Tab-separated table of C-alpha atoms in Angstrom:
chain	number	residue	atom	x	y	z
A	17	UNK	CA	-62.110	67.006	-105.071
A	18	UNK	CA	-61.592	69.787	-102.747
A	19	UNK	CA	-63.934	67.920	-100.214
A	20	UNK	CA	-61.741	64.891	-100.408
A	21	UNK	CA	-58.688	66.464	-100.098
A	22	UNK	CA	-59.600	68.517	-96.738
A	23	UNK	CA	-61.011	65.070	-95.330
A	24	UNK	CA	-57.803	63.509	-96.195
A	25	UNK	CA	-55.540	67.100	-94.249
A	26	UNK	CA	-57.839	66.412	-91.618
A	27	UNK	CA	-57.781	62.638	-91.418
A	28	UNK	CA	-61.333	62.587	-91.343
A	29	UNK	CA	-61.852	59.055	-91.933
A	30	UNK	CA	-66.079	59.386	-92.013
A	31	UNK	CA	-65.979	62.556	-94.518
A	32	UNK	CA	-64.041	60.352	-96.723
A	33	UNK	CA	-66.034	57.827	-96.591
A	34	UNK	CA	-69.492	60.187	-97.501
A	35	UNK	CA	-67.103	61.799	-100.357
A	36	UNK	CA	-66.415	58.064	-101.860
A	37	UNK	CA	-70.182	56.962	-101.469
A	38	UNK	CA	-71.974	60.243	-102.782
A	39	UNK	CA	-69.319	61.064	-105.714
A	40	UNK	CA	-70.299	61.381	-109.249
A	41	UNK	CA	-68.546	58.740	-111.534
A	42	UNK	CA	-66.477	59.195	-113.125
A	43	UNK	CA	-64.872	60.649	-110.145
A	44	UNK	CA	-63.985	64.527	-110.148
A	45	UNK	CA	-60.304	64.923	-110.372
A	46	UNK	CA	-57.937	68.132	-109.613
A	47	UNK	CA	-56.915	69.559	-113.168
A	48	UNK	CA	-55.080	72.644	-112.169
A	49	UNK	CA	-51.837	70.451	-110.915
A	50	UNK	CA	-50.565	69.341	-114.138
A	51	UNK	CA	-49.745	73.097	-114.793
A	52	UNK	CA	-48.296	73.648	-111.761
A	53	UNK	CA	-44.547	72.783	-112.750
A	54	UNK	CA	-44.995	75.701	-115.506
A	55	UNK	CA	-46.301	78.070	-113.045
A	56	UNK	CA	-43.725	77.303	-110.614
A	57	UNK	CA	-40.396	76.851	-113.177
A	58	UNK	CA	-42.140	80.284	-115.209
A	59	UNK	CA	-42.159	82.232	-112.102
A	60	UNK	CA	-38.998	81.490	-110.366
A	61	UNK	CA	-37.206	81.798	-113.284
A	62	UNK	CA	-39.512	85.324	-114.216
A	63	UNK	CA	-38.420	86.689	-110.855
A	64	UNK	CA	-35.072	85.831	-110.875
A	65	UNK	CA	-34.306	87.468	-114.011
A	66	UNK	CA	-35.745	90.387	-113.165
A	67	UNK	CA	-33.745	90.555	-109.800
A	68	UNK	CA	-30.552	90.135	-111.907
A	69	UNK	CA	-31.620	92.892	-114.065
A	70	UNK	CA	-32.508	95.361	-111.063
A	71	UNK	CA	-29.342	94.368	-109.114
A	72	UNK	CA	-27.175	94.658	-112.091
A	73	UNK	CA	-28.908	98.363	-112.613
A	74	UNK	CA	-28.331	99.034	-108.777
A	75	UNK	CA	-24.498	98.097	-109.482
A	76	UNK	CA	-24.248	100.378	-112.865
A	77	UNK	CA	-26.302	103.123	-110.904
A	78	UNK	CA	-28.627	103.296	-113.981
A	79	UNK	CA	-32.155	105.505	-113.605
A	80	UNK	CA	-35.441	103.646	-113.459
A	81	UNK	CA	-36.334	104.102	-117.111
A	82	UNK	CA	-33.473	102.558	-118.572
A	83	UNK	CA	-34.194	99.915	-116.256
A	84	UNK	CA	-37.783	99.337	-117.073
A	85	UNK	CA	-37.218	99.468	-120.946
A	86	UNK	CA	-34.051	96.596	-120.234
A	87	UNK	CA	-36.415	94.684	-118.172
A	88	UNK	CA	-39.794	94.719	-120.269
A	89	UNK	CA	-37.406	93.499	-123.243
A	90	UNK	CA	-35.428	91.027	-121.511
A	91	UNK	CA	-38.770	89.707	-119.601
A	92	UNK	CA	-41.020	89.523	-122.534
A	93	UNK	CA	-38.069	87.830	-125.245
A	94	UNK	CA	-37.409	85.653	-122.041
A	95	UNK	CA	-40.562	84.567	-121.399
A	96	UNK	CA	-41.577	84.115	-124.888
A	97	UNK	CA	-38.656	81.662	-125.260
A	98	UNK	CA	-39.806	79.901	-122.126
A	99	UNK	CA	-42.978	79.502	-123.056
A	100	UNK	CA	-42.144	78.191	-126.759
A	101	UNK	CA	-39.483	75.715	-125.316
A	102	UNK	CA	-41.804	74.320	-122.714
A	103	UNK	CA	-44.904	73.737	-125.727
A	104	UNK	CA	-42.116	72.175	-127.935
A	105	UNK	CA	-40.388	70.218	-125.193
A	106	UNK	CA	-43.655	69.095	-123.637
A	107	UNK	CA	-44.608	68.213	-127.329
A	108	UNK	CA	-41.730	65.844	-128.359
A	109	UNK	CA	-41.862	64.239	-125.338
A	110	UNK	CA	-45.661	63.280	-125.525
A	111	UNK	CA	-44.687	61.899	-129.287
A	112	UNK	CA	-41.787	59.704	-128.027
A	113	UNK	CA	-44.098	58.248	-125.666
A	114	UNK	CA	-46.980	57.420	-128.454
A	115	UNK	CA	-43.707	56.478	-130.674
A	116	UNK	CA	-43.064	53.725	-127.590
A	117	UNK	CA	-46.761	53.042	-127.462
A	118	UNK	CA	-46.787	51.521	-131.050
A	119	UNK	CA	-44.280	49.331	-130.088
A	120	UNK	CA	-45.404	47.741	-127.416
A	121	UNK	CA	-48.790	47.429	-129.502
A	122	UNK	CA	-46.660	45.574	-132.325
A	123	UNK	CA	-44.784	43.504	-129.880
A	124	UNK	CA	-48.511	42.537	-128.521
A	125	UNK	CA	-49.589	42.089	-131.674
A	126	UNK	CA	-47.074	39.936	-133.013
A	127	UNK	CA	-45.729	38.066	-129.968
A	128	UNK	CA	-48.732	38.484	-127.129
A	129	UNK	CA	-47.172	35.170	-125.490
A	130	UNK	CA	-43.761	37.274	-124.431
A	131	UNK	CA	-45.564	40.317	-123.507
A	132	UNK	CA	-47.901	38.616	-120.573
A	133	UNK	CA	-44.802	36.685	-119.707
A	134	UNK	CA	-42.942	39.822	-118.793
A	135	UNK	CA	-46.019	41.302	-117.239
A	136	UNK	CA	-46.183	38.490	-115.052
A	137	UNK	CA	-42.606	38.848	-114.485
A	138	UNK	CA	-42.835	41.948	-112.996
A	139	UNK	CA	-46.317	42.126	-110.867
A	140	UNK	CA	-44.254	39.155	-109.032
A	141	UNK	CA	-41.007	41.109	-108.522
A	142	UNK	CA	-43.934	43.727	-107.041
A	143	UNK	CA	-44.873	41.308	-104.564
A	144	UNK	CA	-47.850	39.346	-105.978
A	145	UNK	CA	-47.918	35.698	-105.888
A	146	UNK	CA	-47.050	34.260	-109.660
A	147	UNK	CA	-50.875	32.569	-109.727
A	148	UNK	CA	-52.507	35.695	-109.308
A	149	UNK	CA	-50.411	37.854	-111.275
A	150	UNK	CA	-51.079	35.534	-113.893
A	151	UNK	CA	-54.485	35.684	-113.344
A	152	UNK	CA	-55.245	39.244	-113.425
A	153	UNK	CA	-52.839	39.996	-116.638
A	154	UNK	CA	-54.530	37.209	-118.685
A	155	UNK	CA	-57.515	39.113	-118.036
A	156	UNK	CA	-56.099	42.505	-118.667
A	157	UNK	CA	-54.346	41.050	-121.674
A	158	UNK	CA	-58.033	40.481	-123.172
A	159	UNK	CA	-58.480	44.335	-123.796
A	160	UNK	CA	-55.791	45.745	-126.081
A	161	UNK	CA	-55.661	48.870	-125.669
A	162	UNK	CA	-56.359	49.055	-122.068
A	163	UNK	CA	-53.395	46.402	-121.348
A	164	UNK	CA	-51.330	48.442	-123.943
A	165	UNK	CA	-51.255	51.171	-121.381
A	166	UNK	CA	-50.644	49.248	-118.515
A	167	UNK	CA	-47.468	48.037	-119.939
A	168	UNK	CA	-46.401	51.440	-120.635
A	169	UNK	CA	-46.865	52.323	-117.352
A	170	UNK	CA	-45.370	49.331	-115.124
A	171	UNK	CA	-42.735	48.546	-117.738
A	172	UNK	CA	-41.602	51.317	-119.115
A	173	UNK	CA	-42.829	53.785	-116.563
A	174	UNK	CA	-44.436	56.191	-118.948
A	175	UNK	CA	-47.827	57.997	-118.597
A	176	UNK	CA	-49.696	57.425	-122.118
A	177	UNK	CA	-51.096	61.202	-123.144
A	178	UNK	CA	-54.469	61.644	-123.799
A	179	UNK	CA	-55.719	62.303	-127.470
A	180	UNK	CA	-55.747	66.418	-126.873
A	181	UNK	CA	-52.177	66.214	-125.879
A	182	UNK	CA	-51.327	69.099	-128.279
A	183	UNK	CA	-53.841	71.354	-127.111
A	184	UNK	CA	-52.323	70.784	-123.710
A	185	UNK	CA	-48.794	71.272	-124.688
A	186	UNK	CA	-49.702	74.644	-126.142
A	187	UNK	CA	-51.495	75.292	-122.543
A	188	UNK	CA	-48.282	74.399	-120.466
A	189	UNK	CA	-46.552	76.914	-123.056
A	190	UNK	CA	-48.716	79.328	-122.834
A	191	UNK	CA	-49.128	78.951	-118.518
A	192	UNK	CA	-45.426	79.173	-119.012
A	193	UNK	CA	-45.226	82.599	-120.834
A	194	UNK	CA	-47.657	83.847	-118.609
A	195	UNK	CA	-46.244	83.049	-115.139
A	196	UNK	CA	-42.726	84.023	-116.293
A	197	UNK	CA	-43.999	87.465	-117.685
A	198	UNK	CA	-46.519	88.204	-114.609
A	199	UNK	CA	-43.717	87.354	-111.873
A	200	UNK	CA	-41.140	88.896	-113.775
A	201	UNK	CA	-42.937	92.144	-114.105
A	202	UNK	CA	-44.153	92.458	-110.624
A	203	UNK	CA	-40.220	93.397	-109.565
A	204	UNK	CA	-40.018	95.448	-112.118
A	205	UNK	CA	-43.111	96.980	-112.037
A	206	UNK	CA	-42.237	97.563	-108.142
A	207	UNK	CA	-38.774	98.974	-109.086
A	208	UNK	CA	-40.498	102.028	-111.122
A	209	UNK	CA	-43.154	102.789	-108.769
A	210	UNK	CA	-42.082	103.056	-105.198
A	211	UNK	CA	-39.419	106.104	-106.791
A	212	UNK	CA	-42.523	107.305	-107.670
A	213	UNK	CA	-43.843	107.609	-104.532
A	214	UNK	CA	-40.577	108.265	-102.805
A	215	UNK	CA	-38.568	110.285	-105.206
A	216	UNK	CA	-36.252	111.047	-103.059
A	217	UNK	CA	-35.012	107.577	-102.594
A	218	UNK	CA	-31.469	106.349	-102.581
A	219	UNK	CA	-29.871	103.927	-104.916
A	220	UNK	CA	-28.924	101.691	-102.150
A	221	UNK	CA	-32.619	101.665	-100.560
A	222	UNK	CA	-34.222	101.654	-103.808
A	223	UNK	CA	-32.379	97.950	-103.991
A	224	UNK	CA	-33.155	97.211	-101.163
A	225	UNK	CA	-36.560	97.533	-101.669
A	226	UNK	CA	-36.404	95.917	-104.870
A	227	UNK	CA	-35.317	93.040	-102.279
A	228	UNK	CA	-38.045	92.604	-100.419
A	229	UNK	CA	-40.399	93.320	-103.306
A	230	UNK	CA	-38.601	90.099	-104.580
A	231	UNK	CA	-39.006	87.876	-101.097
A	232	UNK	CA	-43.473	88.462	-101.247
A	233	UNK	CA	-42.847	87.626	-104.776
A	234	UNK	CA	-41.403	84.519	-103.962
A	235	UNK	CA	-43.436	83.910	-100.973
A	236	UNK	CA	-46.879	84.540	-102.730
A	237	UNK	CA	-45.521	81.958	-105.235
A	238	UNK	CA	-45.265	79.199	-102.271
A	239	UNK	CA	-48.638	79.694	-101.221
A	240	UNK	CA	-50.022	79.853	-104.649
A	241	UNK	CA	-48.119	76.218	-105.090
A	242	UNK	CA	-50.027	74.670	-102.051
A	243	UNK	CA	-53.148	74.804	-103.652
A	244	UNK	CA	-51.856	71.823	-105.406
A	245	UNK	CA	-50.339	70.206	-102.685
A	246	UNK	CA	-50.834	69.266	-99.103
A	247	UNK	CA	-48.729	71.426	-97.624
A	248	UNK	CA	-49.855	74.288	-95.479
A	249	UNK	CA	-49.662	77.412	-97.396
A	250	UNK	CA	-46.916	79.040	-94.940
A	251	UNK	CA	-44.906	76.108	-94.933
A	252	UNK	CA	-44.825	76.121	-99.090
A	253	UNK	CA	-44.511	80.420	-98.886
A	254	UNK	CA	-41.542	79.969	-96.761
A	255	UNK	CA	-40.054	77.032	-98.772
A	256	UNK	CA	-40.228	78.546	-101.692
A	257	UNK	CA	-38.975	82.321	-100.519
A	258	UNK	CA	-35.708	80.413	-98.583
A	259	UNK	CA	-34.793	78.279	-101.767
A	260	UNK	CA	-35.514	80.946	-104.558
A	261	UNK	CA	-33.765	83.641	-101.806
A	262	UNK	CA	-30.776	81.268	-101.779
A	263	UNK	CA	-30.870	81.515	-105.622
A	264	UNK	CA	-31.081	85.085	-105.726
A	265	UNK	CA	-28.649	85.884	-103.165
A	266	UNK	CA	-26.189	83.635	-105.364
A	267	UNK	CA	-26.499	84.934	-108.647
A	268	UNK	CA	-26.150	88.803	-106.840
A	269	UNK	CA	-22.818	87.457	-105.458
A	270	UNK	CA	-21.399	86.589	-108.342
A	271	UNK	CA	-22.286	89.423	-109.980
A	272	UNK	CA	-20.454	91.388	-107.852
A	273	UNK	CA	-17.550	89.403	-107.479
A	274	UNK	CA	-17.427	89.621	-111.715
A	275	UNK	CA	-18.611	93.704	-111.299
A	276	UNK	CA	-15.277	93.963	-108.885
A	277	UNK	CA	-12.899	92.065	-111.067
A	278	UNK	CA	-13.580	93.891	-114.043
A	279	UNK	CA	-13.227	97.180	-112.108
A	280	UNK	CA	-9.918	96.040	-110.916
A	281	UNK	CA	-9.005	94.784	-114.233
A	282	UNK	CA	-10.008	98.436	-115.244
């Protein structure tokens, strides 16, 4: 797959075409991609709790250690709940889709007639001519299952899961838990260190390097996305560190708009 996809970056029309002749069938796929949107939603959301922890600590002048044993807890009860929601979500939505499935299998079973009619229907409103498209779904219509599918996906725009769905619900849960713990710790992790090496470090540069700990975070998170993508890997660093900056900027605002209120209030 790799060879495919550099032919296709590099518009290599002739690689593509040795890729397509020489390939295996069935054809290799890319795997890693369908966990990308847990690695990706797990670490932002990993490394942007942990910034609100440290910058809340920078704001209450509080000592590494009390900071590390706030962030470990919040991190790993955080991440735990991440990782459960995303394996339960992920789940409920796979059975609502093979819930749908049936249906359509009933309605094919019991009323097959209706079913290619409104297949037809809508290959034409795609663009085919009503001959054809009646051509190729009275063929598809002579294999079930396969034509089941099909009218999951151009009807009701749903992607049918495969049988192991479960086992890869648990995975995007578990991808999930993972990322949000690993990115989440790295801040921290950074935060307890670098006054170990400097111990004579302010509170206000100790933040500050808490920052930029925080922006390779982000960044190395943008170039681990374009290894799913065709983006070039600065392009997806920089994306990534300029959005989930923007986010972290934002919440530190407001928490020191709220940290100045409540003073005043005080």
């Amino acid at each position: 797959m790799t060879t495919a996809r550099n032919a296709f970056q590099q518009q290599d029309l002739e690689a593509s075409r040795r890729f397509h002749d020489s390939r295996p069938l069935p054809a290799p796929h890319q795997h890693g991609g369908g966990l990308l949107k847990p690695i990706i939603f797990g670490g932002l959301d990993g490394i942007l709790t942990s910034f609100a922890i440290v910058a809340g600590a920078a704001g209450g002048k509080l000592s590494p250690s009390v900071v590390l044993i706030l962030g470990i807890s919040n991190i790993f009860a955080d991440a735990l709940s991440m990782g459960v929601g995303e394996f339960l979500s992920s789940k409920a939505n796979n059975e609502w889709i093979l819930s749908e499935r049936k249906r359509e299998e009933w309605e094919l079973e019991h009323y097959p007639e209706g079913e290619v009619k409104e297949m037809v229907d809508i290959y034409v409103e795609k663009g085919m001519s009503r001959k054809d498209a009646e051509t190729v779904i009275q063929t598809m219509s002579k294999y079930k299952d396969f034509f089941v599918d099909v009218m999951m996906q151009q009807e009701l725009e749903l992607q049918v899961p495969e049988d192991d769905h479960l086992c890869k619900s648990f995975k995007e849960g578990v991808v999930m838990f993972v990322a949000f713990a690993t990115f989440g710790a790295m801040l921290l992790l950074g935060y307890v260190i670098i006054p170990v090496l400097f111990p004579d470090l302010s509170v206000e540069y100790l933040f500050a390097s808490a920052c930029v700990v925080t922006g390779l975070v982000l960044f190395f998170m943008g170039c681990v996305k374009s290894f799913f993508s065709s983006q070039h890997f600065l392009q997806a660093g920089f994306e990534t560190l300029l959005l989930g900056g923007t986010c972290a900027t934002l919440a530190y605002t407001i928490g020191q708009l709220v940290n100045g209120y409540m003073g005043t209030e005080d």
